GROMACS .gro file of C-alpha atoms in nm:
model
  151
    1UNK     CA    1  -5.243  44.824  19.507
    2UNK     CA    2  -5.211  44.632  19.196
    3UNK     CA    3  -5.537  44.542  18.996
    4UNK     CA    4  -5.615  44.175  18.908
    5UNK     CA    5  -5.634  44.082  18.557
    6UNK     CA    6  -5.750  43.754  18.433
    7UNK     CA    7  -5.778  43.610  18.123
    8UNK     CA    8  -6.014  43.282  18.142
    9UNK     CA    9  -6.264  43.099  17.831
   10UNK     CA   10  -6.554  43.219  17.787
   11UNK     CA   11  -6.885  43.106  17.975
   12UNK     CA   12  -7.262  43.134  17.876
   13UNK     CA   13  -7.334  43.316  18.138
   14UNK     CA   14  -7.082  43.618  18.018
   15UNK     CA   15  -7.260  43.679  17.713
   16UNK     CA   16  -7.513  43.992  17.880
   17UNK     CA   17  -7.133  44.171  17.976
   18UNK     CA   18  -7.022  44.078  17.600
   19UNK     CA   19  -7.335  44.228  17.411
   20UNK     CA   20  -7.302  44.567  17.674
   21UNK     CA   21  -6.905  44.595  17.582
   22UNK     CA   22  -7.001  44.619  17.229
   23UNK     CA   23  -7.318  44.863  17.336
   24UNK     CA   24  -7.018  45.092  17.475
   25UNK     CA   25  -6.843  45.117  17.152
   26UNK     CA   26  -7.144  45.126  16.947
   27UNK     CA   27  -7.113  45.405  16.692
   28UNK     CA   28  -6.742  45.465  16.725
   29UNK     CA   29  -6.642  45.094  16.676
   30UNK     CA   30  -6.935  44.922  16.553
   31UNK     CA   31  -7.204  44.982  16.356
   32UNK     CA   32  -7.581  44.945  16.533
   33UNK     CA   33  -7.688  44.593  16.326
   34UNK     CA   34  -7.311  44.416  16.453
   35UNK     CA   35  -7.476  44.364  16.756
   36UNK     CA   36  -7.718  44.128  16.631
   37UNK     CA   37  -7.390  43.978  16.486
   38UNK     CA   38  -7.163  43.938  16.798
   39UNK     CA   39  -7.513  43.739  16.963
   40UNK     CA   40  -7.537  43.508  16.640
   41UNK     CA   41  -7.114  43.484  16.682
   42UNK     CA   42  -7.146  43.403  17.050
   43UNK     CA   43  -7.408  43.151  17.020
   44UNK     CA   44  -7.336  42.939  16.663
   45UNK     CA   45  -6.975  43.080  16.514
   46UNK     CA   46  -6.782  43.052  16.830
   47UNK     CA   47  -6.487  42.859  16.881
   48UNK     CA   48  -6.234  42.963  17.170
   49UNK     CA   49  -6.348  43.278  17.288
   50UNK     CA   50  -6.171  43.505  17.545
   51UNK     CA   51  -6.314  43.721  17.864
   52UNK     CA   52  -6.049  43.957  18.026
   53UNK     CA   53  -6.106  44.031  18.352
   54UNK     CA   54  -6.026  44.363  18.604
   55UNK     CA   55  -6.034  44.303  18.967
   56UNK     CA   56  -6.308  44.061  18.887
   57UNK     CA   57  -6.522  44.259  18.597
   58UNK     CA   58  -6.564  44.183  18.243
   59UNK     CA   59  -6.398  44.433  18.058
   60UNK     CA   60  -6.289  44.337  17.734
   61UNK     CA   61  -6.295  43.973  17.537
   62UNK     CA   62  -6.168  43.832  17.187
   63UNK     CA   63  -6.164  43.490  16.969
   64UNK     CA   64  -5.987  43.298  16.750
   65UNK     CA   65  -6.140  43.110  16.461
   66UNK     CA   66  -5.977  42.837  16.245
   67UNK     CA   67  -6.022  42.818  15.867
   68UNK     CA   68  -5.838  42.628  15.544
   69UNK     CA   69  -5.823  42.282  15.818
   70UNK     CA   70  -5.712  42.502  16.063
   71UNK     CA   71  -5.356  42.634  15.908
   72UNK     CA   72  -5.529  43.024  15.958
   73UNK     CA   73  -5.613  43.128  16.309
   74UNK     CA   74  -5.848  43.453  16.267
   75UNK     CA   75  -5.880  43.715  16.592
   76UNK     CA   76  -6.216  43.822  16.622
   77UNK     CA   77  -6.443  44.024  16.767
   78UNK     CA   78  -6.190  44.222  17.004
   79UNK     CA   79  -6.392  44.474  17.225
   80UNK     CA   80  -6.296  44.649  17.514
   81UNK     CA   81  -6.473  44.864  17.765
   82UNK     CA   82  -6.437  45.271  17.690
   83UNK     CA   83  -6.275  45.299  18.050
   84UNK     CA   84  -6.026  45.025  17.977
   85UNK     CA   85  -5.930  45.132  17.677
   86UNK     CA   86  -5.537  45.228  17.661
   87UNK     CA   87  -5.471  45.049  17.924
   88UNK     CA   88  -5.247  44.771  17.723
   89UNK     CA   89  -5.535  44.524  17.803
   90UNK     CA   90  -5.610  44.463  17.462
   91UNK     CA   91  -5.234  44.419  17.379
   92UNK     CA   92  -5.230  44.171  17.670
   93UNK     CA   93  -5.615  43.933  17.586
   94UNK     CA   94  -5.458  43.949  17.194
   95UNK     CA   95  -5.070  43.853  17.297
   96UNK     CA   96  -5.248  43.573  17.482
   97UNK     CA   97  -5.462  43.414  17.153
   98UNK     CA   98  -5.145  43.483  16.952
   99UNK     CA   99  -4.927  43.261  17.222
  100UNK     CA  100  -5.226  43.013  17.196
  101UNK     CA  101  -5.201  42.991  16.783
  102UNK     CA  102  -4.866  42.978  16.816
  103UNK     CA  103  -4.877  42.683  16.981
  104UNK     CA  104  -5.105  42.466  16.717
  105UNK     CA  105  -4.853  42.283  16.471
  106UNK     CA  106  -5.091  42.349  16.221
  107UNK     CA  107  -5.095  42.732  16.239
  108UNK     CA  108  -4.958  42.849  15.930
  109UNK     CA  109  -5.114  43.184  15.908
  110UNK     CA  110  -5.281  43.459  16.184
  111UNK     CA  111  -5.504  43.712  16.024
  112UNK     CA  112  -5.729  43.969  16.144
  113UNK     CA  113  -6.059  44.118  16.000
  114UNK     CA  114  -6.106  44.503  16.146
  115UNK     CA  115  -6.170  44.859  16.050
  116UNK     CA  116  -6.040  45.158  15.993
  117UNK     CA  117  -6.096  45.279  16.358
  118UNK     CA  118  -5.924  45.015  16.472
  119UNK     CA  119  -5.631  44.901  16.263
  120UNK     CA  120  -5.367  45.132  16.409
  121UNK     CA  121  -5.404  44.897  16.733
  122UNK     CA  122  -5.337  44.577  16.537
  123UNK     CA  123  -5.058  44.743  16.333
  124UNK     CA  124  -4.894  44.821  16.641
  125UNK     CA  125  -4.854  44.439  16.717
  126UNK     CA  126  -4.719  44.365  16.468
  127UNK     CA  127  -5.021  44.252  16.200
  128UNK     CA  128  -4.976  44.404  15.825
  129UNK     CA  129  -5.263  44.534  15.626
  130UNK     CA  130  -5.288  44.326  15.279
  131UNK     CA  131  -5.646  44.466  15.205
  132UNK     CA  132  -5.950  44.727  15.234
  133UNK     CA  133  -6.284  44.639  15.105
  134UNK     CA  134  -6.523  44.985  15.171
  135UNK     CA  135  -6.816  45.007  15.350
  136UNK     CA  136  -6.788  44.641  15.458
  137UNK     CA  137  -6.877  44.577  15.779
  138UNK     CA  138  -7.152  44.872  15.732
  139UNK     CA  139  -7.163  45.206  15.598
  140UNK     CA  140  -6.857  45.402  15.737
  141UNK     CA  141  -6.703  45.121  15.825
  142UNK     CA  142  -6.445  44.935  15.607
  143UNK     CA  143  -6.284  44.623  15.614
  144UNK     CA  144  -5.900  44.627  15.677
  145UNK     CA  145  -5.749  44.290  15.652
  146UNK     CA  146  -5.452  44.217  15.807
  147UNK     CA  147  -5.131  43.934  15.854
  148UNK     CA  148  -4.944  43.891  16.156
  149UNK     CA  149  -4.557  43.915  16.070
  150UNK     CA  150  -4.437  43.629  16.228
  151UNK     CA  151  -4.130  43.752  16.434
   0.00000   0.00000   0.00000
């Protein structure tokens, strides 16, 4: 049997599976206060915002933001369920936003904002790290910036 995935926009009504995904990976991919983050993201900061779905359940979601008028699209706030994890989901919801950038004329530039627990994923994709700022995002957990290579 194969398994269902959809990817579909976000909804309000998502945001109690969001803030439980990041729950999940809370200490190995997040610190404990970027929770209150992802809520103040989901409700003010958002702009398109991504669930992916398995045979129906939220297990994993991104966005892309726009800065400089919209010439930089910025992933953000990628996380997956623990059990999905592997799985080439998160190739698959971040090959999607990247298809979706790609098709704005006025893309210019895709950059990502992660960590050193999760870089290796985005590196594998083809994004280049350009800089590391320490104990960032929290303690423990740095900021890796990164540039996707157009192909």
């Amino acid at each position: 049997m194969t398994n269902l995935i959809t990817i579909r926009e976000y909804e309000t009504n998502d945001k109690d599976d969001i803030i439980n995904l990041i729950r999940l990976n809370t200490p190995e991919f997040f610190a404990t206060d970027e929770e209150e983050d992802l809520n103040k993201y989901l409700e003010t900061e958002r702009e398109l915002y991504y669930v992916l779905l398995y045979d129906g359940k939220i297990v994993g979601c991104g966005g892309i933001n726009f800065a400089d008028s919209k010439t930089i699209g910025k992933i953000s706030w990628d996380i997956f369920h623990p059990d999905y994890q592997g799985k080439s989901l998160g190739t698959k919801l971040l090959k999607h936003r990247i298809d979706k950038l790609n098709s704005i004329d006025s893309i210019q530039k895709i950059t990502v904002r992660t960590s050193q627990v999760a870089y290796k994923f985005y590196e594998k994709q083809g994004f280049e790290l350009f800089e590391i700022i320490k104990d960032y995002w929290a303690e423990g957990f740095d900021l890796y910036g990164m540039k996707y290579k157009q192909k």
